[in-house]
XYZ file of C-alpha atoms in Angstrom:
598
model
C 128.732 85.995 87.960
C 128.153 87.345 84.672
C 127.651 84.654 81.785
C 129.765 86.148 78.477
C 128.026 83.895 75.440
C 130.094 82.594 71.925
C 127.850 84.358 70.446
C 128.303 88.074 71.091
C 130.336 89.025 67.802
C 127.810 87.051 66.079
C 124.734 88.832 67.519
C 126.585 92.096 66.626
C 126.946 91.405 63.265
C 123.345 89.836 62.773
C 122.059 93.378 63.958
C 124.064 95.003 61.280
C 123.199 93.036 58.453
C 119.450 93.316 59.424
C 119.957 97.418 59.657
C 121.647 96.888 56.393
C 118.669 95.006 54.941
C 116.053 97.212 56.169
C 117.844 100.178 54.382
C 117.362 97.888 50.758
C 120.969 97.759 49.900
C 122.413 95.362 47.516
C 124.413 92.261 48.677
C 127.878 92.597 47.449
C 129.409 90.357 44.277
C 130.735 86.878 45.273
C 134.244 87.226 44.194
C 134.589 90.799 45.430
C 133.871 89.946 48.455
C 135.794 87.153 48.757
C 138.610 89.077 48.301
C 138.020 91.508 51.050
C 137.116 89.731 53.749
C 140.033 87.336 52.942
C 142.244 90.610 52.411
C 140.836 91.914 56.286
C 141.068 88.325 57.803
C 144.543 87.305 56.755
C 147.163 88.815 59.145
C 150.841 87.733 59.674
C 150.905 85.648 62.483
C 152.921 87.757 64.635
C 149.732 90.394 64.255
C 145.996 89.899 66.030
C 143.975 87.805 64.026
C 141.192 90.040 62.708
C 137.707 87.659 62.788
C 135.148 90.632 62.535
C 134.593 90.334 58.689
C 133.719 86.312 58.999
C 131.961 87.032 61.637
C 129.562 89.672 59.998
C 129.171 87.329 56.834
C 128.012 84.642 59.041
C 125.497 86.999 60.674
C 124.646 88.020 57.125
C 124.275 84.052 56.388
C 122.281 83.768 59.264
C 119.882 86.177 58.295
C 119.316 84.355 54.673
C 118.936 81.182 56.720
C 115.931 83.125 58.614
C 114.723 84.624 55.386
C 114.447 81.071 54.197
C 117.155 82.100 51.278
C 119.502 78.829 51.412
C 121.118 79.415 47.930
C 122.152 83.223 49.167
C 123.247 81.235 52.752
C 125.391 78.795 50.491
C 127.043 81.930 48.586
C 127.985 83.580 51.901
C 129.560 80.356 53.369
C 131.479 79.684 49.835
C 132.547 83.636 50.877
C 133.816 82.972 54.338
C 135.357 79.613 53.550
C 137.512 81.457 50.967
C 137.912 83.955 53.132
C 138.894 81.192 56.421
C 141.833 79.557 53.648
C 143.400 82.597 53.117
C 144.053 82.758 57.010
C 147.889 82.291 57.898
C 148.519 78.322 58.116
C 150.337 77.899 60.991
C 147.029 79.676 62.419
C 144.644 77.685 60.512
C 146.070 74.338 60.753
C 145.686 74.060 64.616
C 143.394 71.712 66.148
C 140.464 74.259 66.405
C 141.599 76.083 62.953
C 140.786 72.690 61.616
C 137.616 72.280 63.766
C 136.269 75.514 62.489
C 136.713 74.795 58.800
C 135.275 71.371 58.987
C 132.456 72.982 60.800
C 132.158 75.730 57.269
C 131.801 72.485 55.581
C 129.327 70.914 57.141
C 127.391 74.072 57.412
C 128.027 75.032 53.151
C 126.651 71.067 52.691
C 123.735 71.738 54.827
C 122.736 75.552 56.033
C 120.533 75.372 58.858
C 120.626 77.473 61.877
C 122.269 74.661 63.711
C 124.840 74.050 61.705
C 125.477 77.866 61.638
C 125.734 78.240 65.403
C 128.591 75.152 65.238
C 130.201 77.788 62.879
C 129.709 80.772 64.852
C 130.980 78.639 68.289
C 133.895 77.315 66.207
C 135.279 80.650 65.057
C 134.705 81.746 68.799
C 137.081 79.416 70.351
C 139.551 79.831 67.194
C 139.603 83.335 67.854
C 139.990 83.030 71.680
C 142.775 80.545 70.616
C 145.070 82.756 68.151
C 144.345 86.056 69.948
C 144.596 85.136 73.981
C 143.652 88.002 76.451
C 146.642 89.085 78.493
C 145.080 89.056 81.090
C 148.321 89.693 83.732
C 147.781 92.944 84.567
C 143.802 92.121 85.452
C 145.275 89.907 87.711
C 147.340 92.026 89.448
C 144.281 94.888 89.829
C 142.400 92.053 91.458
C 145.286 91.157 93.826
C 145.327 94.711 94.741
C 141.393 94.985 95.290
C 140.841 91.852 96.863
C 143.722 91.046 99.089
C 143.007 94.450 101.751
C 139.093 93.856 100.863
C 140.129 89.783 102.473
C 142.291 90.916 105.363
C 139.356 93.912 106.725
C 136.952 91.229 106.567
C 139.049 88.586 108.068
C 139.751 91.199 110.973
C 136.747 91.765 112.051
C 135.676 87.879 111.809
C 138.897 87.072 114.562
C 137.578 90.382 116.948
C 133.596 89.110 116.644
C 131.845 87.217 118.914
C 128.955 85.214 118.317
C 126.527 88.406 119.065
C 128.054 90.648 116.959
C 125.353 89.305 113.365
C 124.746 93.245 112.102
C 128.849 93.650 112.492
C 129.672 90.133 110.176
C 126.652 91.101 107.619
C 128.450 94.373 107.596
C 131.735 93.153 106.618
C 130.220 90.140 104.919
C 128.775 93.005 102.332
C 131.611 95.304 102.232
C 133.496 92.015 101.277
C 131.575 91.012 98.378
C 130.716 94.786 97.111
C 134.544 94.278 96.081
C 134.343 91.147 94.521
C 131.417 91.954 92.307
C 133.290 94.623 91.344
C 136.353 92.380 90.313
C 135.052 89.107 89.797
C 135.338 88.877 86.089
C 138.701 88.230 85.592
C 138.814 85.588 87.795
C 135.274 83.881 86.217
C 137.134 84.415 82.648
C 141.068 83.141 83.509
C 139.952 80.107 86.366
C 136.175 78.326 86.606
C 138.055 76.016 89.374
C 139.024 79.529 91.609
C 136.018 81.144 90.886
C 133.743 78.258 91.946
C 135.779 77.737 94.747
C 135.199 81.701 96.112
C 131.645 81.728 95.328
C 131.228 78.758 97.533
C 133.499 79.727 100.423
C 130.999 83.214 100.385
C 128.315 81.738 100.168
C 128.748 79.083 103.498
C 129.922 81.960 105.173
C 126.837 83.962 105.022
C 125.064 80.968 105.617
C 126.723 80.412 108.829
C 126.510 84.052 109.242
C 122.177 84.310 108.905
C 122.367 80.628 110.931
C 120.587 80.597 114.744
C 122.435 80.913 116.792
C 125.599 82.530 114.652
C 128.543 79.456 113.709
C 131.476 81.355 114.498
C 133.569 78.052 113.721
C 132.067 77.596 110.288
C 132.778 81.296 109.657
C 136.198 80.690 110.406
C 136.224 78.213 108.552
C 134.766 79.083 105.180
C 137.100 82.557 106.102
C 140.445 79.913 105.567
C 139.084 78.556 102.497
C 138.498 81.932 101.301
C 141.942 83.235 102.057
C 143.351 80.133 100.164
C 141.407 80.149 96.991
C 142.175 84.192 96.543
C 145.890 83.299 97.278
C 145.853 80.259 94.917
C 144.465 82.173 92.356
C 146.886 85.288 92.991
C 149.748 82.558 92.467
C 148.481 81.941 89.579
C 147.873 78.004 90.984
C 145.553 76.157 88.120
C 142.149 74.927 89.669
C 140.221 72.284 88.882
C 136.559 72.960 88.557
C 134.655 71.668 91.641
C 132.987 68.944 89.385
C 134.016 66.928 86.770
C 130.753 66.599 85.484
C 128.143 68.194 83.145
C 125.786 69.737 85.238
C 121.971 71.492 83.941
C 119.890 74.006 85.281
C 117.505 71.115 85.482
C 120.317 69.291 87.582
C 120.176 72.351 89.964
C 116.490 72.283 90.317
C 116.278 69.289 91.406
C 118.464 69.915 94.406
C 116.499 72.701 95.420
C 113.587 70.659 95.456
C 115.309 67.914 97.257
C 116.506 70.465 99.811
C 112.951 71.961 100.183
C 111.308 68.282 100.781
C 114.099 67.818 103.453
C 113.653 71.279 105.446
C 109.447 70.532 104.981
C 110.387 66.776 107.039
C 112.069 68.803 109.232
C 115.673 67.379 108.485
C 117.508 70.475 108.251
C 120.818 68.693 107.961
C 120.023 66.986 104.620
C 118.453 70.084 103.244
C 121.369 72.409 103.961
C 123.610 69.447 102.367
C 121.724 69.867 99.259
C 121.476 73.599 99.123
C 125.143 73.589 99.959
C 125.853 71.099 96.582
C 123.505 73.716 94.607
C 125.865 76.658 95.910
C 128.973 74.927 94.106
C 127.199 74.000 90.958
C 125.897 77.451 90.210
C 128.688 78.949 88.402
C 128.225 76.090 85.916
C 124.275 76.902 85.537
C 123.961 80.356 86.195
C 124.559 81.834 82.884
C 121.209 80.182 81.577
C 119.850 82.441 84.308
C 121.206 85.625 83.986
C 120.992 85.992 80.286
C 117.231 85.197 80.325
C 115.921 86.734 83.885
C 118.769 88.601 85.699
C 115.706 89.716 88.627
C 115.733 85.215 89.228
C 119.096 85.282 88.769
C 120.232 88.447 91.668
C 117.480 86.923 94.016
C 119.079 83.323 93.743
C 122.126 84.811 94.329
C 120.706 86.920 98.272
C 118.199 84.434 99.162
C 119.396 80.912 98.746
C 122.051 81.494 101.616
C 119.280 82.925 103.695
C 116.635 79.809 102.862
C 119.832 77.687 103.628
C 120.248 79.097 107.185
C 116.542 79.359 108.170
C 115.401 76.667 106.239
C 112.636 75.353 108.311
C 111.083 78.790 108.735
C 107.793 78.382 106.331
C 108.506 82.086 104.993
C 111.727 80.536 103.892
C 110.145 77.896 102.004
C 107.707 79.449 100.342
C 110.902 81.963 99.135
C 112.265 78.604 98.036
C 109.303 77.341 96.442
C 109.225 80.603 94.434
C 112.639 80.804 93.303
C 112.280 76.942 92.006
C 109.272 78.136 90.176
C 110.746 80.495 88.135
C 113.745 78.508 87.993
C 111.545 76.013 86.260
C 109.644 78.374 84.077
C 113.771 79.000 81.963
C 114.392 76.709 78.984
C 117.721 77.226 78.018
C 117.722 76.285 74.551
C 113.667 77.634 74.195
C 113.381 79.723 71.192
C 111.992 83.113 72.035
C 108.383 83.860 70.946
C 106.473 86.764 69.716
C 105.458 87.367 72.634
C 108.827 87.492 74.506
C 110.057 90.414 72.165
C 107.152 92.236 72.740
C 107.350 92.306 76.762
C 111.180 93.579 75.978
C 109.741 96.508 74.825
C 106.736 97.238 76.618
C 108.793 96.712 79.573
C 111.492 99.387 79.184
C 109.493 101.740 76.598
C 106.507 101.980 79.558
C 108.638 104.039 81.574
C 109.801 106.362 79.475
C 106.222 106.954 77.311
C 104.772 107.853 80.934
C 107.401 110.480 81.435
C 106.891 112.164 77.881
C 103.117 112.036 77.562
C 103.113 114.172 80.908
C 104.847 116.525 79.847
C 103.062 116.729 76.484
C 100.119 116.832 78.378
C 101.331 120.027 80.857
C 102.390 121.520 77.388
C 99.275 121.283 75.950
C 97.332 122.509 78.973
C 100.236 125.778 79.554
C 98.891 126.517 76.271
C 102.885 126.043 75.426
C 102.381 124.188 72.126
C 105.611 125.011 70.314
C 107.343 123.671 73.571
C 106.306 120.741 72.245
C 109.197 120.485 69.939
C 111.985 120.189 72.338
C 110.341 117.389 73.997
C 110.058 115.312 70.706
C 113.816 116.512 69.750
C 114.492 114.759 73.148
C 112.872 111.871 72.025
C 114.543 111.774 68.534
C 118.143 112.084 69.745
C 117.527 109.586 72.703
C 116.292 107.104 70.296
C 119.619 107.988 68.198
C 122.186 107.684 71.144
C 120.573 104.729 72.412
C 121.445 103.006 68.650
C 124.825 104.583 69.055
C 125.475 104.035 72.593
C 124.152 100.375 72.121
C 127.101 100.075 68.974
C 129.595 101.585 71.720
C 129.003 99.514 74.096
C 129.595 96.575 71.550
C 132.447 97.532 70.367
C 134.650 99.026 73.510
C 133.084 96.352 76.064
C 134.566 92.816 76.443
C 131.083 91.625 77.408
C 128.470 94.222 76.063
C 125.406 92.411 77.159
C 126.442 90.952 80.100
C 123.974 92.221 82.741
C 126.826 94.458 84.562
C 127.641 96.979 81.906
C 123.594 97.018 81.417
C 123.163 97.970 84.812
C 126.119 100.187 85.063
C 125.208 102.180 81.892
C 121.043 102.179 83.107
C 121.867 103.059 87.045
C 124.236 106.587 86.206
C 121.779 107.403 83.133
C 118.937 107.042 86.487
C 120.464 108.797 88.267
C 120.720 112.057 86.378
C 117.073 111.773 85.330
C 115.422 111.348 89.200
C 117.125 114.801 89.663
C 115.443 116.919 86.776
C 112.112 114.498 87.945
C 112.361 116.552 91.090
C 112.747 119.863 88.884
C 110.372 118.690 86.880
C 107.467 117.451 89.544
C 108.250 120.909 91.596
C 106.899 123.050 88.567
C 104.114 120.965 87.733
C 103.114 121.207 91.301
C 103.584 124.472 91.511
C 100.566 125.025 89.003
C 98.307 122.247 90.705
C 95.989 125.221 92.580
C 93.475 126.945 90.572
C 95.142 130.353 92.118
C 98.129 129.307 91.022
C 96.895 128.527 87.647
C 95.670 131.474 86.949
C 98.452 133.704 88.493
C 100.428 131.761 85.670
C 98.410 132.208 82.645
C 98.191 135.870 83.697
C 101.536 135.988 83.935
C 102.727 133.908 80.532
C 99.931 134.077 78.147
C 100.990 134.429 74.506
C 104.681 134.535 75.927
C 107.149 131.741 75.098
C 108.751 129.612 77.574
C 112.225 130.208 79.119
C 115.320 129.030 77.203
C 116.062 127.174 80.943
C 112.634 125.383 80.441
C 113.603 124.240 76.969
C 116.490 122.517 78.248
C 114.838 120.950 80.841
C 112.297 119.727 78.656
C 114.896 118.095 76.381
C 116.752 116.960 78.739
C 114.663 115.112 80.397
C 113.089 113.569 77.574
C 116.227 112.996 75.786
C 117.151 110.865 79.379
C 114.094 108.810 79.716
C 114.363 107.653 75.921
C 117.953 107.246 76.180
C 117.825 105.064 79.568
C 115.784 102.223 78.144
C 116.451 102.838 74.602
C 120.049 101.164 74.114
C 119.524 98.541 77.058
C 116.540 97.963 74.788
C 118.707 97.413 71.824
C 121.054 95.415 73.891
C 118.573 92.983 74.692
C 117.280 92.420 71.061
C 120.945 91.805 69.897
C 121.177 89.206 72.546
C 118.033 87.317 71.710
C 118.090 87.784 67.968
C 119.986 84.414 67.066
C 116.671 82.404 69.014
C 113.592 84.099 67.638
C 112.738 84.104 63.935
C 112.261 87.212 61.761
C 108.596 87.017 61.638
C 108.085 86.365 65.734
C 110.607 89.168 66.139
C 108.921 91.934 64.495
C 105.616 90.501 65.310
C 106.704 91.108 68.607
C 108.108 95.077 68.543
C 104.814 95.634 66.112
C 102.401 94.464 69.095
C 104.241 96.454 71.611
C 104.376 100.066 69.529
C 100.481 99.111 69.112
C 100.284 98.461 72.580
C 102.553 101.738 73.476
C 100.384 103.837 71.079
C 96.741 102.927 73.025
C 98.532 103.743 76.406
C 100.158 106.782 75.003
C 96.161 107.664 73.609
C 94.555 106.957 76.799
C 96.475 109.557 78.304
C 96.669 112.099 76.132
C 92.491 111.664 75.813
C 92.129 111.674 79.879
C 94.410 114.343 80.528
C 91.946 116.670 78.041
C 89.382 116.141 79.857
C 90.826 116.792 83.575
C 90.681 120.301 85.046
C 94.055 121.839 84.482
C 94.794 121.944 88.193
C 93.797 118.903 88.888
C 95.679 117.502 85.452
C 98.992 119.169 87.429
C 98.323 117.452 90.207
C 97.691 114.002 89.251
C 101.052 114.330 86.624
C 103.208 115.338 89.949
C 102.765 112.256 91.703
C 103.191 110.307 87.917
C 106.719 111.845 87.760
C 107.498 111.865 91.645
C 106.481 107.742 91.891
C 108.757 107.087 88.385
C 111.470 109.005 89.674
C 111.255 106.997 93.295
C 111.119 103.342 91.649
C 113.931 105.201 88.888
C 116.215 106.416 91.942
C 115.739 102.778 93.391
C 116.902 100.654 90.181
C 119.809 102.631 89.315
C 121.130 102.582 92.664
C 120.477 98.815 93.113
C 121.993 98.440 89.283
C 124.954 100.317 90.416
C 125.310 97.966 93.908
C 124.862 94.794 91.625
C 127.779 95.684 89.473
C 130.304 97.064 92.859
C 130.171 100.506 92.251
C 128.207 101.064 95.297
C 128.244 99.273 98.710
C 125.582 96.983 99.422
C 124.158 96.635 103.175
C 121.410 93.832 103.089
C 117.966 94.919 105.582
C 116.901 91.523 105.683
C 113.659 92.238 107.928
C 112.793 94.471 104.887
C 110.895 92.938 101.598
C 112.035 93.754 98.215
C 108.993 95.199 96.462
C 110.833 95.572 92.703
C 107.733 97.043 91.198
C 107.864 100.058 93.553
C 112.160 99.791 92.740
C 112.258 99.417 96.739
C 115.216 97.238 97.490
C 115.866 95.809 101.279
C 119.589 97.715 101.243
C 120.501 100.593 103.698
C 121.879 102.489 100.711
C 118.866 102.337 98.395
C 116.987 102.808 101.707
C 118.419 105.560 102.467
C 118.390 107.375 99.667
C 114.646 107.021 98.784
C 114.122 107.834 102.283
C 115.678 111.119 101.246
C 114.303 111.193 98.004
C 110.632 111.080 99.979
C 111.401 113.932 102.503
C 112.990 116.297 99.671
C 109.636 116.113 97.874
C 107.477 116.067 101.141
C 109.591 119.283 101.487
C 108.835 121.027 98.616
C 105.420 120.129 98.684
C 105.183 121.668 102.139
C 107.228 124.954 100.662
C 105.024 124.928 97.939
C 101.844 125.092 100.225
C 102.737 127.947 101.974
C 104.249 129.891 99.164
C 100.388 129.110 97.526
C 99.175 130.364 100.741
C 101.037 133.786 101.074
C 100.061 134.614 97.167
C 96.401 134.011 98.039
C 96.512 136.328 101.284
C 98.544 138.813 98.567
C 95.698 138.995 96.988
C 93.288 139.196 98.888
């Protein structure tokens, strides 16, 4: 289900050569460099054909492009066409060796950004072409996932009867919790198979949610299951389900055929036309993924549903809304100013919150110099997001596909919700004036702890680092659709934007009693670290390393992070009765110092 673009070496390299830029170094000499990409790019042909330099001059020609610099655009072309002839010509005399250079041709006669991306798609398929995945022993992992993951849910399908709906969901999610997990390889070797198992799963839970249950359609779509997965395992070739071109506009407009049919009450037709929007997603649902991946999981849980209970009004509207934002995507839009501002202001909110309270309990402990470690957490988490963002590039086959996002963003979570906890517990532990005082008493003109340090770091160096290269990631993937000047527009609104919030704080928090300061920064960390707990969990169920258990009598209230899945449910549940329990510890420890004193 994840969408892997021609254009990820590309938007690599573009973010290098703009990093390169900013610093103010000089472009290198024609001839020289010429020679060394050419040098880099020509291998034997018996050896991986190494791309990366072509591809970083055509970022760097992209950038010029952008810069409105077409006589430094045509210099870097003339550089990578010399540089594409000096390939091996067995190599560079196939039928998409020949594509490509045509495509430098066209592109040195006439630089736009068009012409470019022809380039940048050319070399892409070339590439894929001379250096093919092996991708064998991938299939052979999935075989060995997949296959047991089939037969447990195929078991309990031939035991059920047509009672047994909280047993089928059960399976139904233990079932697909695997293939998330796996799905990849199949999506990158066979379209036909993968189409062909998306649909099968997603007619099953339809009969599954469907009053009363259809046992025979789950049987049914169970056997069509069982043959793609052993098709594919045989390594059968596929055809994909359609032979045509199919939009996201194309998909729309089933939806909204299917939700005029379930309004007219003719259920039939409307499941028919959900049904043909099930097995043209794979072919849309990259346009959706790479531009709202909240749309894209919620298509993904609730079109089944709508499908089954599709003349329920609740339904519809959920339809309505999901064609509405379906809508809203243009897949070839360019992205605005405003679109690269919301990137950041999105995923720096969180993290700001988290530091300005504790600059703010700082300042109030009288613990200025503490200060320090919170900002070093800050400065290295904005460094190992850049170089965990270049990682992730580099040793990932599809670094900003939403899965190794929400992989990398859901462990980082987790490991910040637990020094939240430590965190919220001492701040709380000051929010009585008694308590206050005990503490100044106790600590004044007396450093903090080396323990408190680290937690101060730490936890600033995880909030930063959380967003900060998922931040990155998404810049990289927008950067060849938004110019220079809406781009930086963009990031300059949102530091303005960050800087007034970040102000507002720090000027409120002065003039709160310190007590009451405490208190109101608890609950700030305590609420982060319950929607925090909730995303990475959900990230981590999205991309199969958890289980997933749907509550569907539950809402999914994502600006809380509250999730309708008995995992996430269960562990915010937790979450909530760990810090009602140290609240309630807290209390009476407050209590038995007063009566100490008195």
């Amino acid at each position: 289900m994840i969408n892997i673009t021609q254009k990820t070496l590309l938007n690599f390299g573009l973010a290098s050569s703009l990093l390169i830029t900013s610093q103010g170094l000089q472009a290198q000499q024609p001839t020289p460099a010429s020679a060394q990409i050419a040098t880099q790019a020509s291998q034997p042909a018996s050896k991986k054909l190494n791309l990366s330099p072509i591809f970083i001059k055509l970022s760097d020609a992209m950038a010029a492009i952008k810069a409105n610099d077409t006589l430094k655009a045509k210099d870097t072309l003339a550089q990578i066409q010399t540089a594409f002839d000096a390939i091996d010509a067995t190599a560079k005399n196939s039928t998409l060796g020949q594509q490509t250079s045509q495509a430098i041709g066209q592109a040195i006669s006439n630089p736009t950004e068009t012409n470019l991306s022809a380039v940048s798609n050319a070399l892409y398929a070339f590439e894929k072409e001379q250096n093919p995945v092996d991708y064998s022993a991938k299939r052979k992992e999935f075989a060995k996932k997949m296959v047991p993951a089939y037969d447990n849910l195929n078991q309990v399908i031939q035991r059920a009867a047509a009672t047994d709906v909280e047993t089928l969901r059960a399976a139904y999610n233990q079932f697909n919790a695997v293939w998330l997990g796996n799905e990849r390889v199949v999506r990158n070797t066979s379209m036909g198979h993968y189409g062909k198992i998306e649909t099968s799963m997603a007619l099953m839970r339809v009969a599954i949610e469907t009053q009363p249950i259809n046992m025979a359609q789950i049987k049914t779509q169970s056997a069509a299951l069982k043959d793609a997965i052993d098709s594919y395992n045989k390594g059968d070739v596929a055809a994909v389900q359609t032979t045509q071109t199919v939009t996201l506009a194309d998909s729309i407009q089933l939806l909204r055929d299917g939700l005029q049919a379930f309004k007219t009450n003719d259920a039939a037709i409307g499941q028919a036309k959900l049904g043909e929007f099930i097995s043209i997603w794979p072919m849309v649902e990259g346009d959706v993924s790479t531009r709202n991946p909240s749309l894209y999981n919620r298509v993904e849980s609730q079109i089944p549903l709508v499908m089954a209970k599709g003349q329920d009004p609740k339904q519809q509207q959920t339809l309505q809304s999901i064609i509405n934002e379906l809508a809203a995507i243009n897949p070839t839009a360019q992205y605005t100013a405003v679109d690269s501002m919301l990137i950041l202001l999105r995923e720096g909110l969180e993290a700001l919150l988290i530091v300005i309270s504790l600059l703010s309990a700082l300042t109030a402990a009288k613990q200025v110099k503490a200060k320090k470690w919170v900002y070093a957490g800050v400065a290295f988490g904005l460094l190992a997001s850049i170089a965990g963002a270049m990682a992730l590039q580099l040793l990932f086959p599809a670094v900003t596909s939403a899965a190794n996002r929400e992989m990398f963003e859901g462990v980082i979570g987790i490991v910040a919700v637990i020094m939240m906890i430590g965190i919220g517990a001492w701040l709380h532990s000051k929010s009585s004036v008694q308590s206050w005082n005990a503490y100044i008493k106790r600590h004044m003109g007396q450093a903090m702890t080396a323990g408190s340090f680290v937690s101060l770091f730490g936890l600033s160096f995880l909030s930063v680092f959380r967003e900060g290269a998922e931040t990155i990631l998404f810049y990289v993937g927008i950067l060849p659709n938004i110019s220079m000047s809406n781009f930086l527009t963009g990031i300059g609104l949102a530091l303005v934007a960050l800087a007034a919030v970040a102000w507002v704080m720090l000027r409120t928090s002065v003039k709160l009693p310190i007590p009451q300061l405490f208190k109101v920064l608890t609950w700030v960390i305590y609420l982060l670290g319950f929607k925090i707990l909730g995303v990475s969990l959900h990230a981590l169920q999205l991309t199969g390393y958890l289980p997933m258990t749907a509550m569907s009598r539950l809402p999914a209230i994502e600006s809380l992070g509250f999730y309708p899945t008995l995992q996430t449910f269960l562990a915010q549940i937790g979450y909530v009765i760990i810090v009602i329990g140290i609240n309630l510890w807290m209390k009476n420890h407050q209590r038995q110092q007063t009566a100490a004193l008195a």
